[in-house]
mmCIF file of C-alpha atoms in Angstrom:
data_model
loop_
_atom_site.group_PDB
_atom_site.id
_atom_site.type_symbol
_atom_site.label_atom_id
_atom_site.label_comp_id
_atom_site.label_asym_id
_atom_site.label_seq_id
_atom_site.Cartn_x
_atom_site.Cartn_y
_atom_site.Cartn_z
ATOM 1 C CA MET A 1 6.704 22.207 12.385
ATOM 2 C CA PRO A 2 8.186 20.506 9.318
ATOM 3 C CA PHE A 3 9.366 16.982 10.043
ATOM 4 C CA THR A 4 11.443 14.997 7.528
ATOM 5 C CA VAL A 5 13.064 11.605 7.882
ATOM 6 C CA ASP A 6 14.780 9.318 5.364
ATOM 7 C CA LEU A 7 14.389 5.631 6.107
ATOM 8 C CA VAL A 8 14.388 2.160 4.661
ATOM 9 C CA ALA A 9 10.964 0.579 4.184
ATOM 10 C CA VAL A 10 11.069 -2.466 6.443
ATOM 11 C CA PRO A 11 8.358 -3.751 8.804
ATOM 12 C CA LYS A 12 10.177 -2.617 11.950
ATOM 13 C CA ALA A 13 10.220 0.964 10.608
ATOM 14 C CA VAL A 14 6.416 1.273 10.923
ATOM 15 C CA PRO A 15 6.247 1.364 14.752
ATOM 16 C CA VAL A 16 9.443 3.447 14.868
ATOM 17 C CA VAL A 17 7.913 6.123 12.616
ATOM 18 C CA ARG A 18 4.693 6.094 14.641
ATOM 19 C CA ARG A 19 6.691 6.672 17.853
ATOM 20 C CA MET A 20 8.662 9.471 16.193
ATOM 21 C CA LEU A 21 5.448 11.232 15.169
ATOM 22 C CA ARG A 22 3.895 10.838 18.620
ATOM 23 C CA ALA A 23 7.062 12.311 20.142
ATOM 24 C CA ARG A 24 7.141 15.166 17.614
ATOM 25 C CA PHE A 25 3.534 16.081 18.413
ATOM 26 C CA ALA A 26 3.783 15.283 22.134
ATOM 27 C CA GLY A 27 0.539 15.867 23.971
ATOM 28 C CA ALA A 28 -1.538 15.913 20.775
ATOM 29 C CA ASP A 29 -3.856 13.232 19.449
ATOM 30 C CA THR A 30 -1.909 11.815 16.495
ATOM 31 C CA THR A 31 -4.034 8.698 16.013
ATOM 32 C CA ASP A 32 -5.177 9.512 12.454
ATOM 33 C CA LEU A 33 -1.739 10.781 11.406
ATOM 34 C CA THR A 34 0.157 7.748 12.715
ATOM 35 C CA LEU A 35 -2.377 5.344 11.231
ATOM 36 C CA CYS A 36 -2.242 6.960 7.772
ATOM 37 C CA VAL A 37 1.560 7.181 7.728
ATOM 38 C CA GLY A 38 1.810 3.565 8.907
ATOM 39 C CA GLU A 39 -0.514 2.427 6.125
ATOM 40 C CA LEU A 40 1.383 4.376 3.456
ATOM 41 C CA LEU A 41 4.684 2.916 4.643
ATOM 42 C CA THR A 42 3.224 -0.587 4.780
ATOM 43 C CA ASN A 43 2.047 -0.195 1.177
ATOM 44 C CA VAL A 44 5.617 0.540 0.106
ATOM 45 C CA ILE A 45 6.878 -2.542 1.969
ATOM 46 C CA VAL A 46 4.198 -4.823 0.482
ATOM 47 C CA HIS A 47 4.088 -3.509 -3.078
ATOM 48 C CA LEU A 48 7.681 -2.381 -3.710
ATOM 49 C CA GLY A 49 9.436 -4.785 -1.375
ATOM 50 C CA GLU A 50 11.447 -4.449 1.780
ATOM 51 C CA GLY A 51 14.455 -2.209 1.612
ATOM 52 C CA ALA A 52 13.079 0.557 -0.598
ATOM 53 C CA PRO A 53 14.449 3.953 0.433
ATOM 54 C CA VAL A 54 11.662 6.378 1.370
ATOM 55 C CA THR A 55 11.365 9.913 2.662
ATOM 56 C CA LEU A 56 8.599 10.946 5.035
ATOM 57 C CA ARG A 57 7.705 14.624 5.242
ATOM 58 C CA VAL A 58 5.059 16.042 7.574
ATOM 59 C CA SER A 59 4.226 19.726 7.426
ATOM 60 C CA GLY A 60 1.453 22.202 7.967
ATOM 61 C CA THR A 61 -0.559 23.657 5.102
ATOM 62 C CA HIS A 62 -1.755 27.214 4.550
ATOM 63 C CA THR A 63 -5.282 26.000 5.426
ATOM 64 C CA GLY A 64 -4.288 24.754 8.885
ATOM 65 C CA ARG A 65 -4.215 21.082 7.940
ATOM 66 C CA ILE A 66 -1.340 18.681 8.302
ATOM 67 C CA ARG A 67 0.145 17.064 5.200
ATOM 68 C CA ALA A 68 2.030 13.773 5.301
ATOM 69 C CA GLU A 69 4.036 12.775 2.223
ATOM 70 C CA LEU A 70 5.849 9.513 1.624
ATOM 71 C CA SER A 71 8.198 9.492 -1.383
ATOM 72 C CA ASP A 72 9.701 6.372 -2.937
ATOM 73 C CA PRO A 73 11.932 5.799 -5.991
ATOM 74 C CA VAL A 74 9.480 3.749 -8.104
ATOM 75 C CA PRO A 75 7.309 5.992 -10.304
ATOM 76 C CA GLY A 76 5.394 3.181 -12.039
ATOM 77 C CA VAL A 77 3.799 1.428 -9.065
ATOM 78 C CA TRP A 78 0.808 3.486 -7.920
ATOM 79 C CA PRO A 79 -1.459 2.766 -4.973
ATOM 80 C CA VAL A 80 -4.856 1.304 -5.874
ATOM 81 C CA HIS A 81 -7.993 0.596 -3.837
ATOM 82 C CA ARG A 82 -8.408 -3.145 -3.377
ATOM 83 C CA SER A 83 -11.450 -5.106 -2.333
ATOM 84 C CA ALA A 84 -10.683 -7.096 0.787
ATOM 85 C CA GLY A 85 -12.915 -9.967 1.774
ATOM 86 C CA ALA A 86 -14.147 -10.450 5.344
ATOM 87 C CA GLY A 87 -11.429 -13.016 6.034
ATOM 88 C CA ASP A 88 -8.582 -11.170 4.319
ATOM 89 C CA GLU A 89 -5.790 -9.879 6.543
ATOM 90 C CA SER A 90 -4.734 -7.108 4.149
ATOM 91 C CA GLY A 91 -6.101 -4.893 1.430
ATOM 92 C CA ARG A 92 -7.700 -2.171 3.558
ATOM 93 C CA GLY A 93 -4.832 0.321 3.925
ATOM 94 C CA LEU A 94 -5.958 2.817 1.320
ATOM 95 C CA LEU A 95 -9.554 2.472 2.468
ATOM 96 C CA LEU A 96 -8.393 3.583 5.923
ATOM 97 C CA VAL A 97 -6.398 6.479 4.483
ATOM 98 C CA ASP A 98 -9.405 7.447 2.347
ATOM 99 C CA ALA A 99 -11.706 7.347 5.399
ATOM 100 C CA LEU A 100 -9.405 9.332 7.709
ATOM 101 C CA ALA A 101 -7.820 11.862 5.362
ATOM 102 C CA LEU A 102 -9.578 14.993 4.183
ATOM 103 C CA ARG A 103 -7.948 14.270 0.826
ATOM 104 C CA TRP A 104 -5.067 12.212 -0.547
ATOM 105 C CA GLY A 105 -3.309 11.586 -3.828
ATOM 106 C CA VAL A 106 -0.179 10.665 -5.726
ATOM 107 C CA GLU A 107 2.320 12.910 -7.490
ATOM 108 C CA ARG A 108 4.884 11.667 -9.990
ATOM 109 C CA GLY A 109 8.344 13.165 -9.597
ATOM 110 C CA LEU A 110 11.540 13.049 -11.608
ATOM 111 C CA HIS A 111 12.910 10.151 -9.578
ATOM 112 C CA GLY A 112 9.858 8.417 -8.153
ATOM 113 C CA LYS A 113 6.499 9.319 -6.702
ATOM 114 C CA THR A 114 4.998 10.816 -3.574
ATOM 115 C CA VAL A 115 1.832 9.539 -1.951
ATOM 116 C CA TRP A 116 0.357 12.207 0.296
ATOM 117 C CA CYS A 117 -2.613 12.812 2.537
ATOM 118 C CA GLU A 118 -4.001 15.832 4.347
ATOM 119 C CA LEU A 119 -5.593 15.552 7.768
ATOM 120 C CA ARG A 120 -6.950 17.832 10.417
ATOM 121 C CA ALA A 121 -4.057 19.077 12.524
ATOM 122 C CA PRO A 122 -3.551 17.028 15.716
ATOM 123 C CA VAL A 123 -5.176 18.753 18.678
ATOM 124 C CA ARG A 124 -3.723 18.900 22.125
ATOM 125 C CA ARG A 125 -5.427 16.527 24.506
ATOM 126 C CA THR A 126 -6.996 17.947 27.627
ATOM 127 C CA GLU A 127 -6.762 16.045 30.891
ATOM 128 C CA ALA A 128 -10.401 14.979 30.554
ATOM 129 C CA ALA A 129 -9.909 13.724 26.994
ATOM 130 C CA TRP A 130 -6.726 11.920 28.023
ATOM 131 C CA ALA A 131 -8.521 10.173 30.882
ATOM 132 C CA ALA A 132 -11.435 9.188 28.658
ATOM 133 C CA SER A 133 -9.217 7.754 25.912
ATOM 134 C CA SER A 134 -6.538 5.978 27.888
ATOM 135 C CA CYS A 135 -6.165 3.162 30.332
ATOM 136 C CA TRP A 136 -4.628 5.442 32.966
ATOM 137 C CA SER A 137 -6.491 5.467 36.255
ATOM 138 C CA ASP A 138 -5.339 9.055 36.830
ATOM 139 C CA PRO A 139 -4.648 11.324 33.844
ATOM 140 C CA PRO A 140 -1.194 12.872 33.639
ATOM 141 C CA HIS A 141 -1.003 16.481 34.709
ATOM 142 C CA ILE A 142 -0.872 18.925 31.812
ATOM 143 C CA GLY A 143 -0.171 22.561 32.501
ATOM 144 C CA PRO A 144 0.928 24.404 35.610
ATOM 145 C CA VAL A 145 0.902 22.588 38.915
ATOM 146 C CA PRO A 146 -2.061 23.833 40.978
ATOM 147 C CA THR A 147 -1.221 25.490 44.254
ATOM 148 C CA SER A 148 -3.380 25.623 47.334
ATOM 149 C CA ALA A 149 -5.064 28.902 48.168
ATOM 150 C CA GLY A 150 -3.128 31.071 50.543
ATOM 151 C CA SER A 151 0.299 29.584 49.764
#
C-alpha cells in the first residue's frame, strides 16, 4: 500500500498527483485524499515558490486510516490558518484539510519539514454509489460478469 513519489512543486504537478492517487486506489473513492494532497502541494507552491523539491508519501496506519505526508526542504515556513474573505480566491486550503482530515500536523526534520494528514481509508465504490456520484448514464461493471441462468 505505501506510495512514494518525489516531484517538483509546480502547478501542473497538482492534477498529475491527483491522477496518480486515483490510479493507485482504482475503484475507491479518493475524493478527500486527492483534495487534501492537492491543497498541501498548492501550499508549497504558493508559500515556498515554484520549483521546490517535495516528497509525497501515502501509507496505511495501524488504526486503519490513511496517512498522506508531504515533505519539503524548508523547515522555517510552517502552514498557518488564514482568514479568507468571501471574495478571496485563496486562503482556504488548510481549512479544507482541517475539515476533511481526522487529524493533521507538521513535523520538523533534519532537512526540512513534513506536513501530514490522516483520513479514513478510501472505500471501494459499489455500482450504486458510482451511479449516484457520477455523470455516467450506466455505471461501469464492477466484479464478475453476470451469466444467464442455465448457461
